[in-house]
Every structure is written in C-alpha cells, then in structure tokens.
GROMACS .gro file of C-alpha atoms in nm:
model
  280
    1MET     CA    1  -0.869   1.964   3.208
    2LEU     CA    2  -1.172   1.920   3.018
    3PHE     CA    3  -1.032   1.622   2.806
    4TRP     CA    4  -0.686   1.440   2.916
    5ALA     CA    5  -0.604   1.374   2.585
    6ALA     CA    6  -0.576   1.737   2.573
    7MET     CA    7  -0.301   1.709   2.863
    8ALA     CA    8  -0.005   1.872   2.627
    9GLY     CA    9  -0.229   2.172   2.513
   10TRP     CA   10  -0.400   2.079   2.231
   11LEU     CA   11  -0.466   2.448   1.970
   12ILE     CA   12  -0.838   2.466   1.969
   13ARG     CA   13  -1.089   2.602   1.702
   14VAL     CA   14  -1.452   2.640   1.869
   15GLU     CA   15  -1.721   2.652   1.592
   16ALA     CA   16  -2.110   2.620   1.704
   17PHE     CA   17  -2.384   2.481   1.586
   18PRO     CA   18  -2.588   2.770   1.423
   19GLN     CA   19  -2.900   2.622   1.538
   20TRP     CA   20  -2.846   2.683   1.872
   21PHE     CA   21  -2.581   2.954   1.866
   22GLY     CA   22  -2.613   3.127   1.539
   23ARG     CA   23  -2.241   3.189   1.480
   24PRO     CA   24  -1.905   3.109   1.571
   25ALA     CA   25  -1.789   3.210   1.888
   26ALA     CA   26  -1.537   3.482   1.973
   27CYS     CA   27  -1.340   3.216   2.120
   28TYR     CA   28  -1.131   3.398   2.387
   29ARG     CA   29  -1.306   3.741   2.399
   30ALA     CA   30  -1.608   3.530   2.438
   31LEU     CA   31  -1.449   3.306   2.696
   32LEU     CA   32  -1.296   3.594   2.891
   33ASP     CA   33  -1.667   3.774   2.889
   34ASP     CA   34  -1.790   3.475   3.081
   35ALA     CA   35  -1.483   3.423   3.328
   36PRO     CA   36  -1.431   3.586   3.666
   37ALA     CA   37  -1.070   3.799   3.656
   38ALA     CA   38  -0.895   3.503   3.850
   39MET     CA   39  -0.946   3.093   3.873
   40ASP     CA   40  -0.795   2.837   4.048
   41SER     CA   41  -0.933   2.471   3.974
   42TRP     CA   42  -0.795   2.105   4.034
   43MET     CA   43  -0.851   1.791   3.909
   44GLN     CA   44  -0.733   1.464   4.084
   45ILE     CA   45  -0.594   1.164   3.784
   46LEU     CA   46  -0.710   0.811   3.862
   47PHE     CA   47  -0.664   0.498   3.730
   48ARG     CA   48  -0.819   0.159   3.869
   49ASP     CA   49  -0.922   0.357   4.211
   50ARG     CA   50  -0.558   0.495   4.281
   51THR     CA   51  -0.446   0.865   4.246
   52ILE     CA   52  -0.185   0.910   3.948
   53GLY     CA   53  -0.186   1.276   3.930
   54TYR     CA   54  -0.339   1.597   3.907
   55SER     CA   55  -0.439   1.861   3.699
   56ARG     CA   56  -0.482   2.291   3.769
   57PHE     CA   57  -0.587   2.537   3.558
   58ARG     CA   58  -0.530   2.901   3.663
   59LEU     CA   59  -0.647   3.222   3.535
   60ASP     CA   60  -0.462   3.552   3.688
   61THR     CA   61  -0.576   3.917   3.526
   62GLN     CA   62  -0.289   4.187   3.541
   63GLU     CA   63  -0.310   4.549   3.463
   64HIS     CA   64   0.086   4.658   3.515
   65ASP     CA   65   0.163   4.485   3.144
   66PRO     CA   66  -0.127   4.556   2.860
   67SER     CA   67   0.067   4.281   2.641
   68ALA     CA   68  -0.016   4.018   2.870
   69ARG     CA   69  -0.305   4.101   3.100
   70TYR     CA   70  -0.472   3.778   3.084
   71LEU     CA   71  -0.245   3.474   3.212
   72LEU     CA   72  -0.349   3.140   3.184
   73ASN     CA   73  -0.181   2.844   3.284
   74HIS     CA   74  -0.282   2.469   3.262
   75GLN     CA   75  -0.038   2.228   3.446
   76VAL     CA   76  -0.079   1.853   3.448
   77VAL     CA   77   0.134   1.601   3.677
   78LEU     CA   78   0.160   1.221   3.690
   79ARG     CA   79   0.348   0.947   3.787
   80LEU     CA   80   0.389   0.651   3.550
   81ALA     CA   81   0.582   0.366   3.447
   82ILE     CA   82   0.726   0.416   3.104
   83LEU     CA   83   0.892   0.144   2.863
   84GLY     CA   84   0.996  -0.020   3.258
   85ALA     CA   85   1.103   0.289   3.459
   86GLN     CA   86   0.934   0.462   3.695
   87HIS     CA   87   0.900   0.837   3.553
   88GLN     CA   88   0.743   1.168   3.646
   89VAL     CA   89   0.541   1.323   3.327
   90ASN     CA   90   0.502   1.680   3.351
   91GLY     CA   91   0.241   1.871   3.086
   92THR     CA   92   0.225   2.244   3.084
   93ALA     CA   93   0.004   2.479   2.852
   94GLU     CA   94   0.032   2.866   2.900
   95ALA     CA   95  -0.132   3.157   2.722
   96ALA     CA   96  -0.079   3.518   2.761
   97LEU     CA   97  -0.355   3.733   2.588
   98ASP     CA   98  -0.345   4.133   2.548
   99ALA     CA   99  -0.586   4.387   2.698
  100TRP     CA  100  -0.766   4.327   2.375
  101ARG     CA  101  -0.790   3.972   2.444
  102GLN     CA  102  -0.557   3.821   2.128
  103LEU     CA  103  -0.301   3.578   2.155
  104GLN     CA  104   0.065   3.704   2.168
  105ARG     CA  105   0.231   3.426   2.306
  106PHE     CA  106   0.196   3.047   2.433
  107THR     CA  107   0.433   2.783   2.523
  108LEU     CA  108   0.345   2.396   2.545
  109ALA     CA  109   0.607   2.191   2.677
  110LEU     CA  110   0.586   1.766   2.808
  111ARG     CA  111   0.852   1.619   3.048
  112GLY     CA  112   0.840   1.223   3.084
  113GLY     CA  113   1.178   1.137   3.197
  114PRO     CA  114   1.442   1.152   2.912
  115TYR     CA  115   1.218   1.252   2.666
  116VAL     CA  116   1.118   1.674   2.610
  117PHE     CA  117   0.911   1.826   2.409
  118ARG     CA  118   0.824   2.213   2.414
  119ALA     CA  119   0.672   2.463   2.147
  120ASP     CA  120   0.728   2.876   2.209
  121GLY     CA  121   0.510   3.079   2.006
  122ARG     CA  122   0.531   3.461   1.910
  123ARG     CA  123   0.277   3.669   1.746
  124THR     CA  124   0.487   3.809   1.480
  125GLY     CA  125   0.236   3.919   1.226
  126LYS     CA  126  -0.199   3.973   1.172
  127THR     CA  127  -0.239   3.586   1.242
  128SER     CA  128   0.128   3.500   1.234
  129PHE     CA  129   0.342   3.320   1.519
  130GLU     CA  130   0.711   3.221   1.481
  131VAL     CA  131   0.743   2.887   1.708
  132ARG     CA  132   1.023   2.774   1.823
  133LEU     CA  133   1.037   2.391   1.881
  134ASP     CA  134   1.256   2.168   2.100
  135GLY     CA  135   1.253   1.822   2.113
  136SER     CA  136   1.516   1.499   2.116
  137ALA     CA  137   1.530   1.584   1.728
  138GLY     CA  138   1.733   1.902   1.823
  139PRO     CA  139   1.573   2.232   1.812
  140SER     CA  140   1.371   2.418   1.487
  141ARG     CA  141   1.133   2.665   1.362
  142LEU     CA  142   0.862   2.751   1.228
  143THR     CA  143   0.586   2.997   1.153
  144LEU     CA  144   0.228   2.899   1.252
  145GLU     CA  145  -0.107   3.065   1.118
  146ILE     CA  146  -0.351   3.103   1.375
  147PRO     CA  147  -0.655   3.292   1.339
  148ASP     CA  148  -0.818   3.478   1.667
  149ASP     CA  149  -1.058   3.255   1.639
  150VAL     CA  150  -0.845   2.987   1.764
  151VAL     CA  151  -0.706   2.918   2.143
  152LEU     CA  152  -0.492   2.732   2.333
  153TYR     CA  153  -0.664   2.462   2.469
  154SER     CA  154  -0.766   2.482   2.812
  155PRO     CA  155  -0.992   2.438   3.070
  156MET     CA  156  -1.151   2.762   2.931
  157GLN     CA  157  -1.325   2.608   2.724
  158GLU     CA  158  -1.617   2.479   3.045
  159VAL     CA  159  -1.750   2.821   3.016
  160GLN     CA  160  -1.830   2.772   2.682
  161LEU     CA  161  -1.995   2.386   2.764
  162LYS     CA  162  -2.197   2.538   3.012
  163ARG     CA  163  -2.435   2.625   2.784
  164LEU     CA  164  -2.502   2.348   2.641
  165ARG     CA  165  -2.843   2.194   2.683
  166PRO     CA  166  -3.007   1.810   2.691
  167GLY     CA  167  -2.971   1.758   2.297
  168GLU     CA  168  -2.749   2.062   2.211
  169GLN     CA  169  -2.418   2.004   2.057
  170LEU     CA  170  -2.080   2.177   2.021
  171ARG     CA  171  -1.811   2.055   1.737
  172LEU     CA  172  -1.429   2.159   1.808
  173ARG     CA  173  -1.164   2.198   1.546
  174THR     CA  174  -0.832   2.098   1.678
  175LEU     CA  175  -0.450   2.153   1.581
  176ASP     CA  176  -0.240   1.801   1.761
  177PRO     CA  177   0.092   2.033   1.886
  178PHE     CA  178   0.332   1.753   1.804
  179SER     CA  179   0.238   1.707   1.450
  180PHE     CA  180   0.001   2.028   1.356
  181LYS     CA  181  -0.286   1.808   1.203
  182PRO     CA  182  -0.616   1.849   1.223
  183SER     CA  183  -0.893   1.650   1.394
  184GLU     CA  184  -1.206   1.711   1.474
  185ILE     CA  185  -1.388   1.707   1.862
  186LEU     CA  186  -1.786   1.664   1.888
  187VAL     CA  187  -1.956   1.735   2.274
  188GLU     CA  188  -2.293   1.623   2.255
  189ALA     CA  189  -2.528   1.712   2.571
  190VAL     CA  190  -2.710   1.389   2.658
  191SER     CA  191  -2.909   1.447   2.984
  192TRP     CA  192  -2.921   1.516   3.334
  193GLU     CA  193  -2.838   1.247   3.608
  194PRO     CA  194  -2.699   1.169   3.932
  195VAL     CA  195  -2.299   1.128   3.966
  196VAL     CA  196  -2.072   1.043   4.210
  197VAL     CA  197  -1.766   1.236   4.285
  198SER     CA  198  -1.524   1.240   4.631
  199GLY     CA  199  -1.837   0.993   4.813
  200ARG     CA  200  -2.112   1.249   4.715
  201THR     CA  201  -2.386   1.262   4.491
  202THR     CA  202  -2.398   1.570   4.257
  203ASN     CA  203  -2.702   1.588   3.997
  204ALA     CA  204  -2.501   1.715   3.658
  205LEU     CA  205  -2.494   1.723   3.273
  206ALA     CA  206  -2.405   1.359   3.093
  207LEU     CA  207  -2.143   1.474   2.795
  208ARG     CA  208  -2.060   1.241   2.577
  209VAL     CA  209  -1.677   1.329   2.383
  210THR     CA  210  -1.615   1.199   2.017
  211SER     CA  211  -1.302   1.208   1.882
  212GLY     CA  212  -1.279   1.000   1.555
  213ARG     CA  213  -1.346   0.647   1.740
  214VAL     CA  214  -1.269   0.721   2.079
  215SER     CA  215  -1.589   0.800   2.281
  216LEU     CA  216  -1.475   0.989   2.621
  217ARG     CA  217  -1.794   1.054   2.918
  218ALA     CA  218  -1.791   1.350   3.107
  219TRP     CA  219  -2.041   1.514   3.417
  220MET     CA  220  -2.088   1.904   3.416
  221ASP     CA  221  -2.239   2.071   3.696
  222ALA     CA  222  -2.503   2.359   3.667
  223GLU     CA  223  -2.222   2.632   3.677
  224GLY     CA  224  -2.016   2.476   3.400
  225ARG     CA  225  -1.805   2.296   3.599
  226VAL     CA  226  -1.626   1.943   3.502
  227LEU     CA  227  -1.662   1.733   3.799
  228ARG     CA  228  -1.575   1.426   3.669
  229GLU     CA  229  -1.440   1.264   3.295
  230GLU     CA  230  -1.394   0.899   3.211
  231SER     CA  231  -1.155   0.728   2.905
  232PRO     CA  232  -1.224   0.454   2.735
  233MET     CA  233  -0.844   0.330   2.866
  234GLY     CA  234  -0.987   0.367   3.215
  235TRP     CA  235  -0.834   0.730   3.316
  236VAL     CA  236  -1.060   0.900   3.555
  237LEU     CA  237  -1.060   1.288   3.615
  238GLU     CA  238  -1.247   1.417   3.906
  239ALA     CA  239  -1.309   1.785   4.077
  240CYS     CA  240  -1.101   1.789   4.368
  241THR     CA  241  -0.940   2.026   4.619
  242PRO     CA  242  -0.575   2.133   4.608
  243GLU     CA  243  -0.555   1.939   4.903
  244GLN     CA  244  -0.692   1.624   4.795
  245ALA     CA  245  -0.424   1.676   4.471
  246LEU     CA  246  -0.111   1.780   4.648
  247ALA     CA  247  -0.183   1.484   4.882
  248TRP     CA  248  -0.087   1.259   4.634
  249VAL     CA  249   0.246   1.386   4.575
  250ALA     CA  250   0.381   1.272   4.898
  251SER     CA  251   0.229   0.885   4.862
  252PRO     CA  252   0.550   0.683   4.752
  253ASP     CA  253   0.352   0.434   4.538
  254ALA     CA  254   0.157   0.659   4.332
  255GLY     CA  255   0.141   0.534   3.978
  256SER     CA  256   0.343   0.227   4.076
  257GLN     CA  257   0.152  -0.031   3.817
  258GLU     CA  258   0.329  -0.090   3.532
  259GLU     CA  259   0.032  -0.139   3.286
  260GLN     CA  260  -0.081   0.221   3.368
  261LEU     CA  261   0.091   0.402   3.058
  262GLN     CA  262   0.212   0.177   2.800
  263GLU     CA  263   0.079   0.380   2.541
  264TRP     CA  264   0.278   0.673   2.677
  265GLY     CA  265   0.622   0.477   2.556
  266GLY     CA  266   0.457   0.572   2.190
  267LEU     CA  267   0.417   0.920   2.289
  268PHE     CA  268   0.684   0.933   2.407
  269GLU     CA  269   0.870   0.706   2.112
  270ARG     CA  270   0.745   0.951   1.821
  271LEU     CA  271   0.905   1.290   2.077
  272LYS     CA  272   1.212   1.070   2.073
  273THR     CA  273   1.259   1.023   1.681
  274GLY     CA  274   1.194   1.384   1.607
  275MET     CA  275   0.889   1.310   1.418
  276LEU     CA  276   0.818   1.676   1.311
  277SER     CA  277   1.024   1.769   1.062
  278ARG     CA  278   1.030   2.134   1.044
  279GLU     CA  279   1.284   2.430   0.873
  280ASP     CA  280   1.604   2.489   1.094
   0.00000   0.00000   0.00000
C-alpha cells in the first residue's frame, strides 16, 4: 500500500508534470509494461511501535480468460478499537483487466464490526461502468464514467514512482470511493538518505506526499519498492515478509490501544448513516 489513506481502494488518475514525463501516463498499460507477470508484496502496519495489521498486494496473470487477463488484489487487515469495542477491519480493492489492459470490473469493500461498505463495478460502455453500492443505508446503483487513464488505486503505483529522481514531482488526481469527490495528491522526491527498516539501514529515496493540508513521508529503494511510510497520525507502514505479517494475526493483544483509531469511528459512522445518496 503506497499511502495508508488509500487502503479502501481509491480511484486514481495519474498525470505527470510535462517537464519530465512529456505527457500523461498511460496508466494500466504503462504500469503493466514495467511490471512482472506476478507480484506478491507485504507491509506491516504499526502504531506506537506495535503491529496493528498488514497490507498485501498481488498481481496475477492468467491466459484462459482474455476478459480478466490481469488480476490485481490489494488487501488490508487491521485489528482496532472502534467506538469502544475491538474489531477487525478488512479492506479490499480488486480489479480485472482484459488482454488489452483495460479495466473491465472492480470491487471495493470495507468491513469493520457491524459496518460494511461494498462497491462492485462492471464496464458497460466505452468509459461507462455500472456500479452497485451496498452499505448500512441499503443497496443503490449509479453509472460512473471511468476513462482508460483512471486506475483502481493499488501499490502498482510504485512502478510509476520508481521513475522519480530528487527534485521531480508526480501529481495524482483521485476520486474517493465513498463520496466520489475529486481530490489531489502531490508526490515530491526529496533526496536519497538512510532509513531503518526491520533493524537494517538502507539507502532510500525520501518522498513527501501531500493531500490538502495533510503531508505524509515515505522512503523508496532503487527498485521502486516503498520501504517505509509515516502518517501524521502516528501510523507507520514497513515492508516485511509474509511470515512477519502473519505472525501478528496470532497475537492476542494486537491493536488493543483504545486511542489508536478513534478517527475510524467517524468513517464508519459516515457509512452507517449512508453518506452516499444514490438512485436505487
């Protein structure tokens, strides 16, 4: 997961500054040109030096179904205190691309305790998608226009960011899946510097990530893999092995601090009261 705030699966439109990319990126087509046939990357999520969850991204290629040649799956699992009770929070973003690397269908899902949000989209026209929404307010449908230069947010964006050099920038235009309102993220490459990950020091490119008044920090190695991210709320994401990520699952006190995620109560209350008003 490149930015923790995107764990529910944001829709991202990537536009590079012309002085160094020359033209807007081709999104999925450009991403997959540089990507391997399969990927499986993990990050552990920390708060106050304690593991509270993990993030996993997978890319698979299959030959038997041209309409779903490329399958992207991004999963986030957290154990949190929400509104005074312990809950496990699961977020998933999935996308299926055809043999021409065009998005054909996607799923966004977020579940935490009694609160559930899910969006299933399927291409119905050149750029039109029919989206079914399910949440605490009940089911609804809408038609969404998603041009081919819009991608379902995932760590595939790291493939784009590895092109950055100190002093260069990348601007990301986003759509929040809960409100479908646009926002903008600016990624700036600062400098190469040492960073400690899992007790080891590595030379990495420091990134500054700004969205509105919120600024995050991240560090990326020479291969384009994000090694560490820090949010202003104290969250830290670190690259890890599957064994490190899954060892947390067996921990009985993971995520037991009440103050960890008070802000999540606000998010789930928005879902509970049905902040989306759509045509049934």
